[in-house]
Short mmCIF file of C-alpha atoms in Angstrom, two decimals:
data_model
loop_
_atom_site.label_atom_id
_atom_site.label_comp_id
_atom_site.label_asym_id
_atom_site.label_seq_id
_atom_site.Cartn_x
_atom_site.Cartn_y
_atom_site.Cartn_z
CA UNK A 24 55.93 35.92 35.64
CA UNK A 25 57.24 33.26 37.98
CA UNK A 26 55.21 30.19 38.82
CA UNK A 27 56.72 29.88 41.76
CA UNK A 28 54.55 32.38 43.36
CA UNK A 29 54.16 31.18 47.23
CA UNK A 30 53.58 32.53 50.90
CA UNK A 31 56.62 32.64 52.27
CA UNK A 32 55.78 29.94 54.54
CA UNK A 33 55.82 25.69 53.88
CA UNK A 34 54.67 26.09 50.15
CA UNK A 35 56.17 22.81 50.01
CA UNK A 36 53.27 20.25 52.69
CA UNK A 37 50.79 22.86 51.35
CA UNK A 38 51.03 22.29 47.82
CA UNK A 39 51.38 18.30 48.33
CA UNK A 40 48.06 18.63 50.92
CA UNK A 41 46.17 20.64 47.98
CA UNK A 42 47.24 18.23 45.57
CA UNK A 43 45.93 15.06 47.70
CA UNK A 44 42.73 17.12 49.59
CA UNK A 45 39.31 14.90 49.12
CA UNK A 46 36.68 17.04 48.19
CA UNK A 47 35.28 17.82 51.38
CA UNK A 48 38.43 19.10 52.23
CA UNK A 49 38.52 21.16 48.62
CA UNK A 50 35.15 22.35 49.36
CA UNK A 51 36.20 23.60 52.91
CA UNK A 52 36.55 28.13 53.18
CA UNK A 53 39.65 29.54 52.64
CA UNK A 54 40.15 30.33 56.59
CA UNK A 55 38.75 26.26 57.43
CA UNK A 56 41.50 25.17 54.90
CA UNK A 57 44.52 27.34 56.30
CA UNK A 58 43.44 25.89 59.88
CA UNK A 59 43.55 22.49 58.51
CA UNK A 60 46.76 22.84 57.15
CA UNK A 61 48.36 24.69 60.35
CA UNK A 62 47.05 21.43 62.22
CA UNK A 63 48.56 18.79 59.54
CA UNK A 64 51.71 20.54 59.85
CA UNK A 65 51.65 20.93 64.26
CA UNK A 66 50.33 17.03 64.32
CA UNK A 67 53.51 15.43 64.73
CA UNK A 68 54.52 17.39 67.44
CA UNK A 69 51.47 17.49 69.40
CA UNK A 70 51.19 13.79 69.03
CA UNK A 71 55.00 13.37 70.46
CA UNK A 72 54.18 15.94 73.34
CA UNK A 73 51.10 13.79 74.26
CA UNK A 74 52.96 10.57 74.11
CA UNK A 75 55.85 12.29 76.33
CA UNK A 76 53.18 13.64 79.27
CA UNK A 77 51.71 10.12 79.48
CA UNK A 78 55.02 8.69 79.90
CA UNK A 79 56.71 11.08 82.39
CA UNK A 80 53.05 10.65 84.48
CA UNK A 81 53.62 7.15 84.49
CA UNK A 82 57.26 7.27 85.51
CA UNK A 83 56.77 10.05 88.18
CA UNK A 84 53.62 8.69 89.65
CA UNK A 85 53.62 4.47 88.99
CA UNK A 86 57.59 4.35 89.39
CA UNK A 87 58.69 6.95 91.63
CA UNK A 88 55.29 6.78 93.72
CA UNK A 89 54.80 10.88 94.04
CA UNK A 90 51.45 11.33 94.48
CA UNK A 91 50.37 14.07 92.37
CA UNK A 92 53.24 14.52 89.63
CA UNK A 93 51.23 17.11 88.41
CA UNK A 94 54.90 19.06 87.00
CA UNK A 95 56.47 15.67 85.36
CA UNK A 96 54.02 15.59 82.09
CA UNK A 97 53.98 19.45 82.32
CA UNK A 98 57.20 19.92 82.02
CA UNK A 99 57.47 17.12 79.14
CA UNK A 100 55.42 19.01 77.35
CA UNK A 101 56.75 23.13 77.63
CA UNK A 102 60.11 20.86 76.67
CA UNK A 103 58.86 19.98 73.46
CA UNK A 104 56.22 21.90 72.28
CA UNK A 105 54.72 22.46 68.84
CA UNK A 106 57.53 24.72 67.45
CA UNK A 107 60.32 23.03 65.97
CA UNK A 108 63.34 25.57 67.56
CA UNK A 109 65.69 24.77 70.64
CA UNK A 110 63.70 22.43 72.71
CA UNK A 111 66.70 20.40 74.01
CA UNK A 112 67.27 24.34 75.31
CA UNK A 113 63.61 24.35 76.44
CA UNK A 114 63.68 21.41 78.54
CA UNK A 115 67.30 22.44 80.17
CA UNK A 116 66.04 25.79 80.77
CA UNK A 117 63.03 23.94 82.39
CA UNK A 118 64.44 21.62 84.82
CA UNK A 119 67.00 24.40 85.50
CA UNK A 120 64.20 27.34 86.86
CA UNK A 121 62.60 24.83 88.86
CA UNK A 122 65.46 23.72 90.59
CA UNK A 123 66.38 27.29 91.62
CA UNK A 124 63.00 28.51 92.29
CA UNK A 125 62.28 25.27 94.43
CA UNK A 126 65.71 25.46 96.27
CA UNK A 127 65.98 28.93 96.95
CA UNK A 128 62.16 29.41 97.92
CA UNK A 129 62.30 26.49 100.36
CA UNK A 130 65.41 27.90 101.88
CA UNK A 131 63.99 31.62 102.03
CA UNK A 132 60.30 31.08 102.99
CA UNK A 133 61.78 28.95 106.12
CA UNK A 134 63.40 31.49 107.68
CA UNK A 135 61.48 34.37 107.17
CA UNK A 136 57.27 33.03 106.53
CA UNK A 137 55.36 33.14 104.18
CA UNK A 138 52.89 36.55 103.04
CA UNK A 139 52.20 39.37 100.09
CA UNK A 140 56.07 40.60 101.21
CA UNK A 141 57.63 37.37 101.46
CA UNK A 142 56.59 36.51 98.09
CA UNK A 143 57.34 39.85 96.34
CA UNK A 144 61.14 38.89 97.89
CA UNK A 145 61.30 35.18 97.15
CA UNK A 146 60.10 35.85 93.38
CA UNK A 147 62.51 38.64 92.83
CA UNK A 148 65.79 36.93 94.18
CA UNK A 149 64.29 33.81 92.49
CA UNK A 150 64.68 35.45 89.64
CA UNK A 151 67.42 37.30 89.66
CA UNK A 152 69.15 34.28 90.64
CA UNK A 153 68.29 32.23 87.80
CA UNK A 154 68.84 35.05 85.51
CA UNK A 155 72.63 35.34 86.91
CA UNK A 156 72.64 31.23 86.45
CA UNK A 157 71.24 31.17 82.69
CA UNK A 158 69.49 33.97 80.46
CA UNK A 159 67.15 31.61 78.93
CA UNK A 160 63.77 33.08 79.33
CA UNK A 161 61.85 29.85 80.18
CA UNK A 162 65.01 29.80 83.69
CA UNK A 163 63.38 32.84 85.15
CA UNK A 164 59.24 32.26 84.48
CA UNK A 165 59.68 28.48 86.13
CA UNK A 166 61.95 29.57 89.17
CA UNK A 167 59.12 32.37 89.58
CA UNK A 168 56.44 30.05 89.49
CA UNK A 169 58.17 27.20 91.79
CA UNK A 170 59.16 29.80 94.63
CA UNK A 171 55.51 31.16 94.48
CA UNK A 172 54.43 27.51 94.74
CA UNK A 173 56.84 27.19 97.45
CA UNK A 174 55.42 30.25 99.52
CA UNK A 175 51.81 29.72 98.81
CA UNK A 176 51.18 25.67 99.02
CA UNK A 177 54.19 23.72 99.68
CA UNK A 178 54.88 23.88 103.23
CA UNK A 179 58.80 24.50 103.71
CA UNK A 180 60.93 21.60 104.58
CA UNK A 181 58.25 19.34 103.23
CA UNK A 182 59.32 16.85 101.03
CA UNK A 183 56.89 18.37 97.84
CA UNK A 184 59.31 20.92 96.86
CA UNK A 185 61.90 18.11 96.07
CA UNK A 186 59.29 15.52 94.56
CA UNK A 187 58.79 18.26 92.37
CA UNK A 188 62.12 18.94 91.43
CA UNK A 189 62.25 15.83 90.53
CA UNK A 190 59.20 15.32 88.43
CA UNK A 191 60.89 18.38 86.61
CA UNK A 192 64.29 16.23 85.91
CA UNK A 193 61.69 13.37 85.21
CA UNK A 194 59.48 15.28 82.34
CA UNK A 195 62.54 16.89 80.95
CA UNK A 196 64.56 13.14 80.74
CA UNK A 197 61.48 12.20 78.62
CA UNK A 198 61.43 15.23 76.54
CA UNK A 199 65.12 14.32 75.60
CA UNK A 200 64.43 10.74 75.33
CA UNK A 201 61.39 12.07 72.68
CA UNK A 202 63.06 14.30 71.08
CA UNK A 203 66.30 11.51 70.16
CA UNK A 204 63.99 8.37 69.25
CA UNK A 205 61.01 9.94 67.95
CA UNK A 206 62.70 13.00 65.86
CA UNK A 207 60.21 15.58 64.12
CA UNK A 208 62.17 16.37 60.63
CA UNK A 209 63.50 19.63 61.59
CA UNK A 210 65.95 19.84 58.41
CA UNK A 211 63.14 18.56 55.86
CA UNK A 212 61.09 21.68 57.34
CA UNK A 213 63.92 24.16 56.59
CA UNK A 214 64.75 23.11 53.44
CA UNK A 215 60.60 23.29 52.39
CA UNK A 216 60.86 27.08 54.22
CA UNK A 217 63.99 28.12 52.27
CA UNK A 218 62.70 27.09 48.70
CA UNK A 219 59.17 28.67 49.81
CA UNK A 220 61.58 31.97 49.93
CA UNK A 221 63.53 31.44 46.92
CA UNK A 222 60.09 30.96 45.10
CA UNK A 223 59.38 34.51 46.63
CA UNK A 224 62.34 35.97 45.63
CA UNK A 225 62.12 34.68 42.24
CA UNK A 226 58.36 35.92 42.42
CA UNK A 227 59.09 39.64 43.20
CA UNK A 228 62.22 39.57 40.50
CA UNK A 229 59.95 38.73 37.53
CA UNK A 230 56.94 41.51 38.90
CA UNK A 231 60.31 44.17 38.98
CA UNK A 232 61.34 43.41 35.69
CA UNK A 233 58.08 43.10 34.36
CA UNK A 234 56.76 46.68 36.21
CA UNK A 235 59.48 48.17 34.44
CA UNK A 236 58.87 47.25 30.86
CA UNK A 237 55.19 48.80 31.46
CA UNK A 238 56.26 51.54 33.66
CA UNK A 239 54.01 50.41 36.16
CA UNK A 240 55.01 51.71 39.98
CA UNK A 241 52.29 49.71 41.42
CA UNK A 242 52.83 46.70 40.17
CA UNK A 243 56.63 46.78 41.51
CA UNK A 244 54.76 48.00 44.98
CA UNK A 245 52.98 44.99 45.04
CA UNK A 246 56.19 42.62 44.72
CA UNK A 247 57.72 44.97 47.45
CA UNK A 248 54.99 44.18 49.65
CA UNK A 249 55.51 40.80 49.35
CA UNK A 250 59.68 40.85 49.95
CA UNK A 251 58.53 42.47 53.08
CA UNK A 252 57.09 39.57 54.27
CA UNK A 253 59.74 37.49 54.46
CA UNK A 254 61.51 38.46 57.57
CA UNK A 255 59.16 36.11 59.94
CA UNK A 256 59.95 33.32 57.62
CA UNK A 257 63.47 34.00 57.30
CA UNK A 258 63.46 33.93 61.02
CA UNK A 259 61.14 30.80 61.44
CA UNK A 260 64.62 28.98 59.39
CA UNK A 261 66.97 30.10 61.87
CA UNK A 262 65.03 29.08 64.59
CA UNK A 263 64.39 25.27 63.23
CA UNK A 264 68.12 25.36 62.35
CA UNK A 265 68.58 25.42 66.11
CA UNK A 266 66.73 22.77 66.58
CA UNK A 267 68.29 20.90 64.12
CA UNK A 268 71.85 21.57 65.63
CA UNK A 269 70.55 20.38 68.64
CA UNK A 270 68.95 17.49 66.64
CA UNK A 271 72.11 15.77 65.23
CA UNK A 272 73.91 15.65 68.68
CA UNK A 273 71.04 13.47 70.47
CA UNK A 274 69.45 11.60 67.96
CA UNK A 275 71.02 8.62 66.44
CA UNK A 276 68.86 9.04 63.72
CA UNK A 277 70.17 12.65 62.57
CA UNK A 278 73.30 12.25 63.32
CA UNK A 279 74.15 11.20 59.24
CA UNK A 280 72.41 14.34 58.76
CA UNK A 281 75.44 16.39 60.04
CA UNK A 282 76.78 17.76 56.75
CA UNK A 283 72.83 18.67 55.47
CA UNK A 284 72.86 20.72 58.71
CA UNK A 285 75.67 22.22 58.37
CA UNK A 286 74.78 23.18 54.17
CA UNK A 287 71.65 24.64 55.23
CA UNK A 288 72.88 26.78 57.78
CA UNK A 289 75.10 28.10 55.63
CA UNK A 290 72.77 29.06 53.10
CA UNK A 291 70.68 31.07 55.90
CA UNK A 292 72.96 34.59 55.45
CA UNK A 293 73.40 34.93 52.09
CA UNK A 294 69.57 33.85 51.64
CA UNK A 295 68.57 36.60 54.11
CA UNK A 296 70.88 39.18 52.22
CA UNK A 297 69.45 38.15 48.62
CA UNK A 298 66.15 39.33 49.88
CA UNK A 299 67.49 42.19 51.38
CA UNK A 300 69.06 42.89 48.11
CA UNK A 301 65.84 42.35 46.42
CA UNK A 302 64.34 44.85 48.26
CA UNK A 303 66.70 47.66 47.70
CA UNK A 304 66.33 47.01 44.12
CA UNK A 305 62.75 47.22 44.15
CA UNK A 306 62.60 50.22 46.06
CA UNK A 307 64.91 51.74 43.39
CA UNK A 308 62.84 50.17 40.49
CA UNK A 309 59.81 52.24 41.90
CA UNK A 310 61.65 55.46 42.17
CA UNK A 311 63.13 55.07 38.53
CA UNK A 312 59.61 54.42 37.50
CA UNK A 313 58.19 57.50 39.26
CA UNK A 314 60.60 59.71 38.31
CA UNK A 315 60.13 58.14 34.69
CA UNK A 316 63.71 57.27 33.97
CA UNK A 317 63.87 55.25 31.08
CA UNK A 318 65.66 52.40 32.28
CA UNK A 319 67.53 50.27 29.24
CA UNK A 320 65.02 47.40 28.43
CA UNK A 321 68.37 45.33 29.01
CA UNK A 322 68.55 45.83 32.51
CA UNK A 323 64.70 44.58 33.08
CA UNK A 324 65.86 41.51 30.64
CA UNK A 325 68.61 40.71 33.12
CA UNK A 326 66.27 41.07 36.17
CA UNK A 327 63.77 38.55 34.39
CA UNK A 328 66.68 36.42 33.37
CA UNK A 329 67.94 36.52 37.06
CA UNK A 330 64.10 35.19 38.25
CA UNK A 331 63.83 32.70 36.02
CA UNK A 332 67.24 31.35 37.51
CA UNK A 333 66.26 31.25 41.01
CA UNK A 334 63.30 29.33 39.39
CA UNK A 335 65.74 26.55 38.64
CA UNK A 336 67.36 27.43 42.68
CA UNK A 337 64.00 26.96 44.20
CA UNK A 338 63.41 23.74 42.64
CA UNK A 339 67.32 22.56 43.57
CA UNK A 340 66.52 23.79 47.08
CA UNK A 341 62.86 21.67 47.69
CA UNK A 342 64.64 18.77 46.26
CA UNK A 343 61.76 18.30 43.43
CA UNK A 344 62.14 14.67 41.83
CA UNK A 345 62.62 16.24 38.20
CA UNK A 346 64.94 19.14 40.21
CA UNK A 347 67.92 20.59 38.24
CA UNK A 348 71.51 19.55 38.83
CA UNK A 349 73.40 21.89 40.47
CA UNK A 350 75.61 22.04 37.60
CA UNK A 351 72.52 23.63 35.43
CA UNK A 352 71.78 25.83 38.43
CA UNK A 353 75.20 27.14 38.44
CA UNK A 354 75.35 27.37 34.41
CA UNK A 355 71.84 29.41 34.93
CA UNK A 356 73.58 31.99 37.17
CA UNK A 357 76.82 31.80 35.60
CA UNK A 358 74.87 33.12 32.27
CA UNK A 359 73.19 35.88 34.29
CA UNK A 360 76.52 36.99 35.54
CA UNK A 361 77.78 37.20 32.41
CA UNK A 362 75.41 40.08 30.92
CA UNK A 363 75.49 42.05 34.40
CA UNK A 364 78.61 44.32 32.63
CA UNK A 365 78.79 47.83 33.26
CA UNK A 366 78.45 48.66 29.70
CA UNK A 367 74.56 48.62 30.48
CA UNK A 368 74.00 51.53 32.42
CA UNK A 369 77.09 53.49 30.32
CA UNK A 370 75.88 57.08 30.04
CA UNK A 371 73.07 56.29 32.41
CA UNK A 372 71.66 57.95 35.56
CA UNK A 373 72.25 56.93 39.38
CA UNK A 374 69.20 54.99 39.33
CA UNK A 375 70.16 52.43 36.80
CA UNK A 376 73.70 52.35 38.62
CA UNK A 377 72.34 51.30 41.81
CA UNK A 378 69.78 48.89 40.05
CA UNK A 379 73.02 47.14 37.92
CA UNK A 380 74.90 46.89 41.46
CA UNK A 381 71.83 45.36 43.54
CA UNK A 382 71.89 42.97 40.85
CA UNK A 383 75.38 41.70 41.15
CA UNK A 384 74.92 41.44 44.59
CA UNK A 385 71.84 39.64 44.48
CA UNK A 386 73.81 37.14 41.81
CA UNK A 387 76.96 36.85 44.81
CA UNK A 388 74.08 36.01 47.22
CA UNK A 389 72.46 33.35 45.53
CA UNK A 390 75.21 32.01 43.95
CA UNK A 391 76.59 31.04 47.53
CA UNK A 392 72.87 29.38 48.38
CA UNK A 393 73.49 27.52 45.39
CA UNK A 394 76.76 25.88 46.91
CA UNK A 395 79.66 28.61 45.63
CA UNK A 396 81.69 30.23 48.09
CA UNK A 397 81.97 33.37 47.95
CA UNK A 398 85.55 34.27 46.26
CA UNK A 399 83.87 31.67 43.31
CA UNK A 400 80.56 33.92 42.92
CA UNK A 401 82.84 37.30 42.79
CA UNK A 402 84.73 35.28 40.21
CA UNK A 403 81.72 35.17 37.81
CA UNK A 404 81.07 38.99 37.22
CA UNK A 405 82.14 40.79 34.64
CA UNK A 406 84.60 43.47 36.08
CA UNK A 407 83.64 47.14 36.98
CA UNK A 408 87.27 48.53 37.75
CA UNK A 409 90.50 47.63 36.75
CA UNK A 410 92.14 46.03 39.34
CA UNK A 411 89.33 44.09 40.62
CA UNK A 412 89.91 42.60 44.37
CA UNK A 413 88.55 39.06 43.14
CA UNK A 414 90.51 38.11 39.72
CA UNK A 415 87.36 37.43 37.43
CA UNK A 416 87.08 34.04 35.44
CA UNK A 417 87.73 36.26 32.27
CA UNK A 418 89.36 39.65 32.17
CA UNK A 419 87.91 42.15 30.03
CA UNK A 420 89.92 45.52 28.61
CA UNK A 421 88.30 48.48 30.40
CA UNK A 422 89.26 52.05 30.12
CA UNK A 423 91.89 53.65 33.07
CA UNK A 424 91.01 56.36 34.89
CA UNK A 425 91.64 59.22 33.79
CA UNK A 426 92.33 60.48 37.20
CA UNK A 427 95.32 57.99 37.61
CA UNK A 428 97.41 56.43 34.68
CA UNK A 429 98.48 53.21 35.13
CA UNK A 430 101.38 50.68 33.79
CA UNK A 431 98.70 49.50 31.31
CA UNK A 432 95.99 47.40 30.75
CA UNK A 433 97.01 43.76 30.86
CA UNK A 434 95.39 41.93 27.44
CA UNK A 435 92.45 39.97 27.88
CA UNK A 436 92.87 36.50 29.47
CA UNK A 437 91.10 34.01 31.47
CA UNK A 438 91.17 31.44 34.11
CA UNK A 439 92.23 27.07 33.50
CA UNK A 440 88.50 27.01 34.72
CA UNK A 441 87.07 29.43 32.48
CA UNK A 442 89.50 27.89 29.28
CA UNK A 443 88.37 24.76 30.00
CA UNK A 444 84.24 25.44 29.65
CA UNK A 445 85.09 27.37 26.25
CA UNK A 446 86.90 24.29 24.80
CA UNK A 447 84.16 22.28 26.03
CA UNK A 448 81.50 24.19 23.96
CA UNK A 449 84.15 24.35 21.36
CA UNK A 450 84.40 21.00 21.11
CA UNK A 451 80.84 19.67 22.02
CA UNK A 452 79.74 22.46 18.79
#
């Protein structure tokens, strides 16, 4: 079974926490020790939206002389916030609703009062104005709130409305200024989450292969389960990816860290569909199982074999000191592909067809996390027809259909890529 067995969320700053925890923290409940962790992991952040308030107070209220800049530290810190997604986003979206709400409000509650009616109108075309400017969610809740603020305390014309449209501008300049020389490690968290999921997959591939040597449904349930709860992880990648994006173009700190970026976004689709993949296979491993198919023991061999490759992926991915080359991660895959031929399921039943095609697509998934484009992953598989769309590294004789006779079969040869490896284990044995 894989050791790679994780949550699919930051295996990576949980394992290195457990490893260092004193014992008081080792002696600590479960639930104490998950809270711990969830705070260890939000401490940056919170400690860069703290620093950010202070300084936009200071700015707004020692600088700029507003007397209550109550909105310049506020905003600084719905800019940044604990989560690591589009906060350059955030704090645009910020500055942006209170503007509108502000303007618009002022200009509205002047001409027609203020009262239950007047606000029900000034929130609505409030919003519906910022929602026409932007359809960031963050544009319409602060132009709400500023044109209620507007109706209710600020009197119109007063010079309020504008001090706090520009303690807005004010907390979301800091945010920025935060955000570009004080930099939370958006792509170090994304590449922990990503292995974290590759663990997983690898996790639920070994329970499959195993729950189908012993015929046991439940087992195979279990891993299922677990696949399931990816998505919110998956998701939780894409979002810090944003961030990251947005990262690189402020910070001149990140911005060596363009071509990482760019790699691990990348890897984000075919990741997602690998565990898609995985799913579909397990839900087809439990119906074979039910329905008590006897599935080839080869076919749970290459499912194993496939796990104990993404073992090798995972480690690749966290960037583990004693981590795999790519080259051995590619030779690991590579060897998979080789034994997912059709010849497995010959004679077989549609349950061990679809199984033997999940796998190949898992292998084209996970092949193009592993840094192979797609054409190159196709390359690797055996062939299944015989006039493949992708020209294989090796061409194997396989039978025409009857159904439609052909020119002929052309004789078995391979790729200069594919010649070249063989003469290198020709040579090297």
């Amino acid at each position: 079974m894989s050791q790679t067995r994780t949550p699919p969320r930051l295996s990576a700053w949980r394992d290195r926490l457990d490893a260092r925890a004193l014992g008081v923290y080792a002696a600590l409940p479960v639930p104490l020790r998950t809270r711990a962790r969830r705070l260890g992991y939000a401490f940056l952040p919170i400690l860069q939206c703290g620093l950010a308030a202070g300084l936009a107070w200071f700015l707004a209220h020692d600088v700029l002389r507003h007397s209550a800049p109550f909105f310049a530290p506020i905003a600084a810190a719905i800019a940044l916030g604990t989560g690591m997604g589009r906060r350059v986003r955030r704090g645009i979206e910020l500055v942006l609703g209170v503007v509108v709400g502000v303007g618009l409000g002022d200009l509205l509650i002047r001409q027609i009062g203020s009262g239950p009616w007047q606000i029900a109108v000034v929130v609505v075309l409030a919003m519906s104005a910022a929602v026409f400017v932007d359809r960031g969610a963050i544009v319409g809740t602060q132009a709400a709130s500023s044109a209620i603020l507007v109706a209710t305390i600020l009197p119109p014309g007063s010079v309020g409305g504008y001090e706090r449209m520009l303690d807005a501008a004010v907390g979301g300049v800091v945010a920025l200024t935060a955000m570009a020389l004080m930099p939370v490690h958006p792509l170090r968290r994304a590449r922990r989450e990503a292995a974290s999921l590759l663990g997983v997959a690898s996790s639920v591939l070994a329970e499959v292969s195993d729950g189908l040597e012993m015929r046991d449904s439940d087992l195979i349930r279990s891993a299922l389960q677990e696949a399931r709860g990816t998505q919110p992880a998956i998701d939780a990648i894409s979002e810090q990816l944003a961030g990251a994006r947005e990262l690189v173009r402020i910070s001149p700190f990140y911005r060596r860290r363009r071509p990482e970026e760019i790699e691990l976004t990348g890897v984000l689709n075919p990741l997602d569909n690998g565990i898609r993949n995985i799913r579909v296979l397990a839900r087809r491993a439990i119906v074979a199982v039910d329905d008590q198919v006897d599935v080839p023991p080869v076919l749970s061999s290459l499912i194993g074999g496939l796990a104990e490759a993404l073992e090798l992926l995972t480690q690749r991915m966290a960037a583990d000191p004693d981590a795999p080359t790519d080259a051995a991660v590619h030779r690991a895959l590579r060897a998979v592909a080789s034994r997912a031929k059709r010849e497995l399921v010959s004679g077989s039943g549609l349950a061990e067809i679809v199984m033997l095609a999940q796998i190949r697509s898992i292998l084209v998934d996970m092949m193009q996390v592993a840094g192979l484009s797609k054409i190159s992953a196709l390359a690797t598989l055996p062939p299944t027809v015989s006039t493949p769309a992708v020209e294989p590294e090796l061409l194997e004789e396989l039978p025409e259909p009857p159904d439609r006779p052909a020119p002929g079969i052309p004789p078995l040869r391979a790729t200069r890529a594919s010649m070249a490896r063989y003469d290198d284990k020709r040579s090297s044995s």
